[in-house]
mmCIF file of C-alpha atoms in Angstrom:
data_model
loop_
_atom_site.group_PDB
_atom_site.id
_atom_site.type_symbol
_atom_site.label_atom_id
_atom_site.label_comp_id
_atom_site.label_asym_id
_atom_site.label_seq_id
_atom_site.Cartn_x
_atom_site.Cartn_y
_atom_site.Cartn_z
ATOM 1 C CA MET A 117 69.648 19.962 -52.313
ATOM 2 C CA TYR A 118 66.689 18.218 -53.962
ATOM 3 C CA GLY A 119 67.085 19.805 -57.499
ATOM 4 C CA ASN A 120 70.030 17.914 -58.886
ATOM 5 C CA GLN A 121 69.769 14.582 -56.886
ATOM 6 C CA GLY A 122 65.780 14.514 -57.820
ATOM 7 C CA VAL A 123 66.350 15.395 -61.430
ATOM 8 C CA ARG A 124 69.107 12.867 -61.909
ATOM 9 C CA ARG A 125 67.061 10.138 -60.283
ATOM 10 C CA TYR A 126 64.038 11.076 -62.276
ATOM 11 C CA ARG A 127 65.770 10.897 -65.479
ATOM 12 C CA GLU A 128 67.571 7.572 -64.729
ATOM 13 C CA THR A 129 64.811 5.327 -63.250
ATOM 14 C CA ASP A 130 62.935 2.812 -65.156
ATOM 15 C CA LEU A 131 59.507 4.129 -64.744
ATOM 16 C CA GLY A 132 57.755 0.820 -66.009
ATOM 17 C CA THR A 133 58.956 -1.071 -63.106
ATOM 18 C CA MET A 134 58.905 1.473 -60.200
ATOM 19 C CA SER A 135 56.579 1.073 -57.272
ATOM 20 C CA ARG A 136 53.860 3.882 -56.761
ATOM 21 C CA GLU A 137 55.560 4.934 -53.681
ATOM 22 C CA LYS A 138 58.677 5.571 -55.584
ATOM 23 C CA MET A 139 56.944 7.171 -58.342
ATOM 24 C CA VAL A 140 55.325 9.719 -56.125
ATOM 25 C CA VAL A 141 58.677 10.541 -54.215
ATOM 26 C CA LEU A 142 60.438 11.226 -57.671
ATOM 27 C CA LEU A 143 57.445 13.408 -58.724
ATOM 28 C CA TYR A 144 57.665 15.451 -55.650
ATOM 29 C CA GLU A 145 61.228 15.812 -56.030
ATOM 30 C CA LYS A 146 60.735 17.045 -59.729
ATOM 31 C CA MET A 147 58.145 19.405 -58.633
ATOM 32 C CA ILE A 148 60.449 21.079 -56.030
ATOM 33 C CA SER A 149 63.376 21.080 -58.652
ATOM 34 C CA ASP A 150 61.034 22.589 -61.268
ATOM 35 C CA LEU A 151 59.853 25.232 -58.719
ATOM 36 C CA GLU A 152 63.383 25.931 -57.439
ATOM 37 C CA GLU A 153 64.628 26.450 -61.215
ATOM 38 C CA ALA A 154 61.466 28.495 -61.772
ATOM 39 C CA LEU A 155 62.680 31.123 -59.124
ATOM 40 C CA ARG A 156 66.075 31.146 -60.384
ATOM 41 C CA ALA A 157 64.641 31.892 -63.957
ATOM 42 C CA LEU A 158 62.366 34.488 -62.371
ATOM 43 C CA GLU A 159 65.523 36.112 -60.691
ATOM 44 C CA THR A 160 67.282 36.310 -63.926
ATOM 45 C CA GLY A 161 64.513 37.350 -66.209
ATOM 46 C CA GLN A 162 64.252 34.120 -68.170
ATOM 47 C CA ARG A 163 60.347 34.295 -68.645
ATOM 48 C CA SER A 164 60.112 31.226 -70.988
ATOM 49 C CA ALA A 165 62.269 29.035 -68.647
ATOM 50 C CA PHE A 166 60.083 30.323 -65.820
ATOM 51 C CA THR A 167 56.800 29.538 -67.423
ATOM 52 C CA GLN A 168 58.030 26.131 -68.730
ATOM 53 C CA LYS A 169 59.143 25.000 -65.217
ATOM 54 C CA VAL A 170 55.816 26.242 -63.494
ATOM 55 C CA ASN A 171 53.789 24.622 -66.130
ATOM 56 C CA HIS A 172 55.857 21.345 -65.804
ATOM 57 C CA SER A 173 55.287 21.314 -61.912
ATOM 58 C CA GLN A 174 51.549 22.068 -62.565
ATOM 59 C CA ARG A 175 51.108 19.169 -64.967
ATOM 60 C CA ILE A 176 52.678 16.955 -62.205
ATOM 61 C CA VAL A 177 50.188 18.178 -59.695
ATOM 62 C CA THR A 178 47.359 17.638 -62.069
ATOM 63 C CA GLU A 179 48.381 14.131 -62.748
ATOM 64 C CA LEU A 180 48.854 13.289 -59.061
ATOM 65 C CA ARG A 181 45.161 14.575 -58.222
ATOM 66 C CA GLY A 182 44.065 12.443 -61.300
ATOM 67 C CA ALA A 183 45.550 9.417 -59.932
ATOM 68 C CA LEU A 184 43.915 9.640 -56.570
ATOM 69 C CA ASP A 185 41.727 6.509 -55.852
ATOM 70 C CA HIS A 186 39.026 8.024 -53.361
ATOM 71 C CA HIS A 187 37.343 4.587 -52.866
ATOM 72 C CA ALA A 188 40.476 3.102 -51.625
ATOM 73 C CA GLY A 189 42.078 5.997 -50.279
ATOM 74 C CA GLY A 190 39.384 7.410 -48.075
ATOM 75 C CA ASP A 191 40.276 10.336 -46.046
ATOM 76 C CA ILE A 192 43.908 10.414 -47.236
ATOM 77 C CA ALA A 193 42.685 10.848 -50.774
ATOM 78 C CA ARG A 194 40.407 13.602 -49.841
ATOM 79 C CA ASN A 195 43.101 15.447 -47.851
ATOM 80 C CA LEU A 196 45.738 14.974 -50.753
ATOM 81 C CA GLU A 197 43.116 16.226 -53.275
ATOM 82 C CA ALA A 198 42.596 19.384 -51.245
ATOM 83 C CA ILE A 199 46.591 19.920 -51.097
ATOM 84 C CA TYR A 200 46.731 19.378 -54.892
ATOM 85 C CA ASP A 201 43.905 21.843 -55.537
ATOM 86 C CA PHE A 202 45.737 24.365 -53.211
ATOM 87 C CA LEU A 203 49.047 23.762 -55.243
ATOM 88 C CA PHE A 204 47.360 23.957 -58.327
ATOM 89 C CA ARG A 205 45.860 27.402 -57.410
ATOM 90 C CA GLU A 206 49.175 28.596 -56.241
ATOM 91 C CA HIS A 207 50.740 27.547 -59.654
ATOM 92 C CA LEU A 208 48.103 29.604 -61.371
ATOM 93 C CA SER A 209 48.708 32.600 -59.126
ATOM 94 C CA LEU A 210 52.546 32.204 -59.670
ATOM 95 C CA LEU A 211 52.204 32.263 -63.550
ATOM 96 C CA VAL A 212 50.002 35.375 -63.279
ATOM 97 C CA GLU A 213 51.594 37.493 -60.592
ATOM 98 C CA ARG A 214 55.269 36.127 -60.806
ATOM 99 C CA GLU A 215 55.495 36.487 -56.938
ATOM 100 C CA PRO A 216 58.371 34.500 -55.679
ATOM 101 C CA ARG A 217 56.540 33.757 -52.503
ATOM 102 C CA ARG A 218 53.982 31.496 -54.487
ATOM 103 C CA ALA A 219 56.882 29.006 -55.468
ATOM 104 C CA ARG A 220 58.309 29.164 -51.960
ATOM 105 C CA THR A 221 54.841 28.394 -50.495
ATOM 106 C CA CYS A 222 54.476 25.312 -52.708
ATOM 107 C CA ILE A 223 57.987 24.169 -51.983
ATOM 108 C CA ASP A 224 57.065 24.448 -48.358
ATOM 109 C CA VAL A 225 54.102 22.419 -48.829
ATOM 110 C CA LEU A 226 55.830 19.705 -50.919
ATOM 111 C CA ARG A 227 58.838 19.215 -48.664
ATOM 112 C CA PRO A 228 56.947 17.438 -45.739
ATOM 113 C CA LEU A 229 54.980 15.470 -48.029
ATOM 114 C CA LEU A 230 58.037 14.252 -49.938
ATOM 115 C CA GLU A 231 59.399 13.285 -46.667
ATOM 116 C CA ALA A 232 56.334 11.334 -45.547
ATOM 117 C CA TRP A 233 56.352 9.545 -48.825
ATOM 118 C CA ARG A 234 59.918 8.564 -48.488
ATOM 119 C CA GLN A 235 58.891 6.889 -45.103
ATOM 120 C CA ILE A 236 56.521 4.452 -46.917
ATOM 121 C CA PRO A 237 57.881 1.131 -47.755
ATOM 122 C CA ASN A 238 57.940 0.516 -51.500
ATOM 123 C CA GLY A 239 55.238 -1.863 -52.514
ATOM 124 C CA THR A 240 52.821 -0.944 -49.785
ATOM 125 C CA GLY A 241 50.200 0.482 -52.251
ATOM 126 C CA GLU A 242 50.409 -2.636 -54.439
ATOM 127 C CA ALA A 243 50.155 -4.749 -51.434
ATOM 128 C CA ALA A 244 46.903 -2.964 -50.062
ATOM 129 C CA ALA A 245 45.367 -3.364 -53.552
ATOM 130 C CA ARG A 246 45.904 -6.843 -53.864
ATOM 131 C CA GLU A 247 44.292 -7.108 -50.262
ATOM 132 C CA ARG A 248 41.277 -5.031 -51.267
ATOM 133 C CA ALA A 249 40.859 -7.272 -54.491
ATOM 134 C CA ARG A 250 41.004 -10.528 -52.459
ATOM 135 C CA ALA A 251 38.461 -9.046 -49.968
ATOM 136 C CA SER A 252 36.109 -7.865 -52.669
ATOM 137 C CA ALA A 253 36.365 -11.268 -54.642
ATOM 138 C CA GLY A 254 34.535 -13.225 -51.798
ATOM 139 C CA PRO A 255 35.213 -16.408 -49.832
ATOM 140 C CA GLU A 256 37.353 -19.062 -51.635
ATOM 141 C CA PRO A 257 35.672 -22.641 -52.185
ATOM 142 C CA ALA A 258 36.702 -25.238 -49.782
ATOM 143 C CA PRO A 259 39.689 -27.632 -50.940
ATOM 144 C CA GLY A 260 38.658 -30.319 -53.083
ATOM 145 C CA ARG A 261 35.149 -29.137 -53.783
ATOM 146 C CA THR A 262 33.901 -29.741 -57.115
ATOM 147 C CA GLY A 263 31.283 -28.142 -59.466
ATOM 148 C CA GLY A 264 28.313 -29.816 -60.895
ATOM 149 C CA ASP A 265 30.163 -31.090 -63.777
ATOM 150 C CA GLY A 266 32.815 -32.839 -61.561
ATOM 151 C CA MET A 267 35.510 -30.402 -62.220
ATOM 152 C CA GLN A 268 37.408 -28.610 -59.359
ATOM 153 C CA ALA A 269 35.909 -25.278 -58.709
ATOM 154 C CA ALA A 270 38.257 -22.547 -59.647
ATOM 155 C CA ALA A 271 39.288 -19.864 -56.889
ATOM 156 C CA PRO A 272 37.918 -16.536 -57.774
ATOM 157 C CA ARG A 273 40.453 -14.251 -59.273
ATOM 158 C CA PRO A 274 41.099 -11.011 -57.809
ATOM 159 C CA ALA A 275 40.184 -7.967 -60.001
ATOM 160 C CA ALA A 276 42.781 -6.054 -61.169
ATOM 161 C CA PRO A 277 42.613 -2.315 -60.387
ATOM 162 C CA GLU A 278 41.454 -0.221 -63.427
ATOM 163 C CA ALA A 279 42.387 3.345 -64.266
ATOM 164 C CA ALA A 280 39.520 5.827 -64.425
ATOM 165 C CA PRO A 281 38.239 6.328 -67.941
ATOM 166 C CA GLY A 282 39.884 8.998 -69.763
ATOM 167 C CA ARG A 283 42.797 9.316 -67.345
ATOM 168 C CA THR A 284 46.266 9.057 -68.177
ATOM 169 C CA GLY A 285 48.687 7.828 -65.456
ATOM 170 C CA VAL A 286 51.363 9.724 -63.822
ATOM 171 C CA LEU A 287 53.804 8.045 -66.133
ATOM 172 C CA SER A 288 52.744 10.632 -68.816
ATOM 173 C CA VAL A 289 54.459 13.496 -67.239
ATOM 174 C CA SER A 290 57.598 14.270 -68.700
ATOM 175 C CA ALA A 291 60.617 16.599 -68.287
#
């Protein structure tokens, strides 16, 4: 189902050129795959594999939460943060209790999110970030207008979005 296809795509994709939307889709697929593998490991008594898969999925949740932009994302970012907090707590409970229902609950939460993110066209986030940068840069000077030194006034450059201090990106999550 999601497992084999998601894992293959996760490993084969060039993470450096991937859109944010595609990255989120692959991370959701990987979390689902990790949780499904954790369930199989739990059923067969492979405690180490179980712990490894749950921990990896939990690291992805942590990275996704840390990558949220509350300024630009507004209510959507707040809602995703609440979902990620819930998933994080479920992962903790899964590690402690080893109850399969915890993993299934996480998978049930992730599947509709995955389907929703698959509907978002690639590049939507980057286009929105560029538009916000243009809007915050202010009005552009009129064509042909010069500064006091006779030089053409330069158009303001949009500020590049910066990562939050001390945060690593979702690209740091590995299998």
